[in-house]
Structure formats: C-alpha cells, structure tokens
C-alpha cells in the first residue's frame, strides 16, 4: 500500500517538475514587443515614426522592443515614454511623461490622424494602427511610419 502511494507521489512530482521545465522554454525570446508592418533594420527597434522638417526641425519617435519610446529632435518633454500594442484591437498606446496639457492639446481628436482616445489621467494616447497605417498625429504634427530618422534627430 505504501509503495503505491510513494510511486504515485513520485509520478506526480516528476510530472510537475517536467511541466515547470517545459514552461521555461529553454531559450529566451529576444524579439520583444512587435508592431505590424515593416521590420526595422535595427534589431532593438520595433518601429519609427518621423515628422520631417518644415518650419520646425524634424522630430523622430522611436519605439524600442523593450517597450520604451523616445523622442529626438523635438518633444523631448514627452521622454521617457512607454508603448504597448494590442494586435487584437489594433491599438497602439503611447504612455508619455506627465504633461499637464496632454489631454488639452489633443482634445480635438479629429485633428490628430488615427487618434482614437486620450487617457489624460495616465498620460496615454491610443491610436488605431494596422500594418498599412502610414501616419499618426501627435501634438499637431504628422508622424510618418517607417520613414528613417536621420542621425542625430
């Protein structure tokens, strides 16, 4: 009787240990968060958005695969930022550094291309982004997708 209990307990313990090992995966996934569309040449970058220079210098928005984002050439007051993408809803969320005027400056959503909603309490802008989305509007500027950001921008 005791041998049956010990044998069954051993089998259960072994199965649990194997299940735990299976969940570890053996090799780490280094791809990070993904965006739909083209894959940037830099393996650390998930996507780039660029507002080319006009009356203002060019502004680059870089989304990194670790979930961070950075503005270069302008909008540095939004740094540091975070981003997430939900493929089920095609929603890109940009969580920016606390800015008191974020909700106010984006209040007229219709003027900001692909902007779905604003969560002012969380300093988050939510955009509708699919593989064929070419641009988003942010702060009155149009940021084009997959346009390379020049060095230093």
CSV table of C-alpha atoms in Angstrom, one decimal:
chain,number,residue,atom,x,y,z
A,1,UNK,CA,0.0,0.0,0.0
A,2,UNK,CA,2.7,2.5,1.0
A,3,UNK,CA,4.7,1.6,-2.2
A,4,UNK,CA,1.7,2.5,-4.4
A,5,UNK,CA,1.3,5.9,-2.6
A,6,UNK,CA,5.0,6.6,-2.9
A,7,UNK,CA,5.1,5.6,-6.6
A,8,UNK,CA,2.1,7.8,-7.4
A,9,UNK,CA,3.5,10.7,-5.5
A,10,UNK,CA,6.8,10.3,-7.3
A,11,UNK,CA,5.0,10.3,-10.7
A,12,UNK,CA,3.0,13.4,-9.8
A,13,UNK,CA,6.2,15.2,-8.6
A,14,UNK,CA,8.1,14.2,-11.7
A,15,UNK,CA,5.2,15.4,-13.9
A,16,UNK,CA,5.1,18.7,-12.1
A,17,UNK,CA,8.8,19.1,-12.5
A,18,UNK,CA,8.7,18.4,-16.2
A,19,UNK,CA,5.8,20.8,-16.7
A,20,UNK,CA,7.8,23.5,-14.9
A,21,UNK,CA,10.8,22.9,-17.2
A,22,UNK,CA,8.6,22.9,-20.3
A,23,UNK,CA,7.3,26.4,-19.3
A,24,UNK,CA,10.9,27.7,-19.1
A,25,UNK,CA,11.3,27.3,-22.9
A,26,UNK,CA,15.0,26.6,-22.9
A,27,UNK,CA,15.9,29.7,-25.0
A,28,UNK,CA,14.8,33.2,-24.3
A,29,UNK,CA,12.7,35.1,-26.8
A,30,UNK,CA,14.7,38.2,-27.6
A,31,UNK,CA,12.2,39.6,-30.2
A,32,UNK,CA,10.5,41.9,-27.7
A,33,UNK,CA,7.2,43.7,-28.5
A,34,UNK,CA,6.3,43.8,-32.1
A,35,UNK,CA,4.4,46.2,-34.3
A,36,UNK,CA,2.6,45.3,-37.5
A,37,UNK,CA,4.2,46.3,-40.8
A,38,UNK,CA,7.9,46.5,-41.8
A,39,UNK,CA,10.6,45.3,-39.6
A,40,UNK,CA,13.2,48.0,-38.9
A,41,UNK,CA,16.9,47.2,-39.7
A,42,UNK,CA,17.9,47.8,-36.0
A,43,UNK,CA,17.0,44.7,-34.0
A,44,UNK,CA,16.3,46.7,-30.9
A,45,UNK,CA,13.7,48.9,-32.7
A,46,UNK,CA,10.1,47.9,-33.1
A,47,UNK,CA,9.0,51.0,-35.2
A,48,UNK,CA,10.0,54.5,-36.1
A,49,UNK,CA,7.7,57.5,-36.9
A,50,UNK,CA,9.2,60.7,-38.3
A,51,UNK,CA,7.9,64.2,-38.7
A,52,UNK,CA,10.1,65.7,-41.5
A,53,UNK,CA,11.4,69.2,-41.0
A,54,UNK,CA,9.3,72.1,-42.2
A,55,UNK,CA,9.1,75.3,-40.2
A,56,UNK,CA,10.3,73.2,-37.3
A,57,UNK,CA,13.2,70.7,-37.2
A,58,UNK,CA,12.4,67.1,-37.8
A,59,UNK,CA,11.1,65.0,-34.9
A,60,UNK,CA,11.7,61.3,-34.5
A,61,UNK,CA,9.6,58.9,-32.4
A,62,UNK,CA,11.4,55.6,-31.9
A,63,UNK,CA,9.6,52.6,-30.3
A,64,UNK,CA,12.0,50.1,-28.8
A,65,UNK,CA,11.2,46.4,-28.5
A,66,UNK,CA,11.6,46.6,-24.7
A,67,UNK,CA,8.5,48.8,-24.5
A,68,UNK,CA,10.3,52.1,-24.2
A,69,UNK,CA,9.9,55.0,-26.6
A,70,UNK,CA,12.0,58.1,-27.2
A,71,UNK,CA,11.5,61.4,-29.0
A,72,UNK,CA,14.5,63.0,-30.7
A,73,UNK,CA,14.7,66.4,-32.4
A,74,UNK,CA,11.7,67.7,-30.5
A,75,UNK,CA,9.0,66.8,-28.0
A,76,UNK,CA,11.8,65.7,-25.5
A,77,UNK,CA,9.4,66.8,-22.7
A,78,UNK,CA,7.5,63.6,-23.5
A,79,UNK,CA,10.5,61.5,-22.6
A,80,UNK,CA,10.7,58.9,-21.1
A,81,UNK,CA,7.8,57.1,-22.6
A,82,UNK,CA,6.4,53.6,-22.9
A,83,UNK,CA,4.3,51.9,-25.5
A,84,UNK,CA,2.2,48.8,-26.0
A,85,UNK,CA,0.4,47.3,-29.0
A,86,UNK,CA,-2.7,45.1,-28.8
A,87,UNK,CA,-3.0,43.2,-32.1
A,88,UNK,CA,-6.5,42.0,-31.2
A,89,UNK,CA,-7.8,45.6,-31.2
A,90,UNK,CA,-5.1,47.2,-33.4
A,91,UNK,CA,-4.4,49.7,-30.7
A,92,UNK,CA,-1.1,51.4,-30.1
A,93,UNK,CA,-0.8,53.0,-26.7
A,94,UNK,CA,1.8,55.7,-26.2
A,95,UNK,CA,2.3,56.5,-22.5
A,96,UNK,CA,4.2,59.7,-22.3
A,97,UNK,CA,6.0,61.5,-19.4
A,98,UNK,CA,3.5,63.5,-17.3
A,99,UNK,CA,2.5,66.6,-19.2
A,100,UNK,CA,-0.4,68.8,-17.8
A,101,UNK,CA,-1.6,69.8,-21.2
A,102,UNK,CA,-1.6,66.4,-22.9
A,103,UNK,CA,-5.4,66.0,-22.9
A,104,UNK,CA,-6.0,69.7,-23.7
A,105,UNK,CA,-3.6,69.7,-26.7
A,106,UNK,CA,-5.1,66.6,-28.1
A,107,UNK,CA,-8.8,67.4,-27.2
A,108,UNK,CA,-9.8,67.7,-30.8
A,109,UNK,CA,-9.2,64.1,-31.7
A,110,UNK,CA,-10.4,64.6,-35.3
A,111,UNK,CA,-7.3,66.8,-35.9
A,112,UNK,CA,-4.9,64.0,-34.9
A,113,UNK,CA,-4.7,61.3,-37.5
A,114,UNK,CA,-5.7,57.8,-36.2
A,115,UNK,CA,-6.0,59.0,-32.6
A,116,UNK,CA,-8.9,57.1,-31.0
A,117,UNK,CA,-8.9,58.4,-27.5
A,118,UNK,CA,-6.9,60.1,-24.7
A,119,UNK,CA,-6.4,58.9,-21.2
A,120,UNK,CA,-5.3,62.1,-19.5
A,121,UNK,CA,-5.0,60.5,-16.1
A,122,UNK,CA,-2.4,58.0,-17.4
A,123,UNK,CA,-0.9,60.4,-19.9
A,124,UNK,CA,-1.7,57.9,-22.7
A,125,UNK,CA,-2.7,58.4,-26.3
A,126,UNK,CA,-4.4,55.5,-28.0
A,127,UNK,CA,-4.1,55.1,-31.8
A,128,UNK,CA,-5.7,52.8,-34.3
A,129,UNK,CA,-2.6,51.2,-36.1
A,130,UNK,CA,-2.6,48.4,-38.6
A,131,UNK,CA,0.0,47.1,-41.0
A,132,UNK,CA,-1.0,49.6,-43.6
A,133,UNK,CA,-1.2,52.7,-41.3
A,134,UNK,CA,1.0,55.3,-42.8
A,135,UNK,CA,0.9,58.1,-40.2
A,136,UNK,CA,-0.3,59.2,-36.8
A,137,UNK,CA,-0.9,62.7,-35.5
A,138,UNK,CA,0.7,63.9,-32.3
A,139,UNK,CA,0.8,67.4,-30.8
A,140,UNK,CA,-0.4,69.0,-34.1
A,141,UNK,CA,2.4,67.2,-36.1
A,142,UNK,CA,2.1,64.3,-38.6
A,143,UNK,CA,4.5,61.4,-37.9
A,144,UNK,CA,5.1,59.1,-40.9
A,145,UNK,CA,5.7,55.5,-40.3
A,146,UNK,CA,8.8,53.6,-41.4
A,147,UNK,CA,10.4,56.9,-42.6
A,148,UNK,CA,14.0,56.6,-41.4
A,149,UNK,CA,15.1,59.1,-38.8
A,150,UNK,CA,18.3,60.9,-39.7
A,151,UNK,CA,21.2,60.5,-37.4
A,152,UNK,CA,21.0,62.9,-34.5
A,153,UNK,CA,17.3,63.6,-35.0
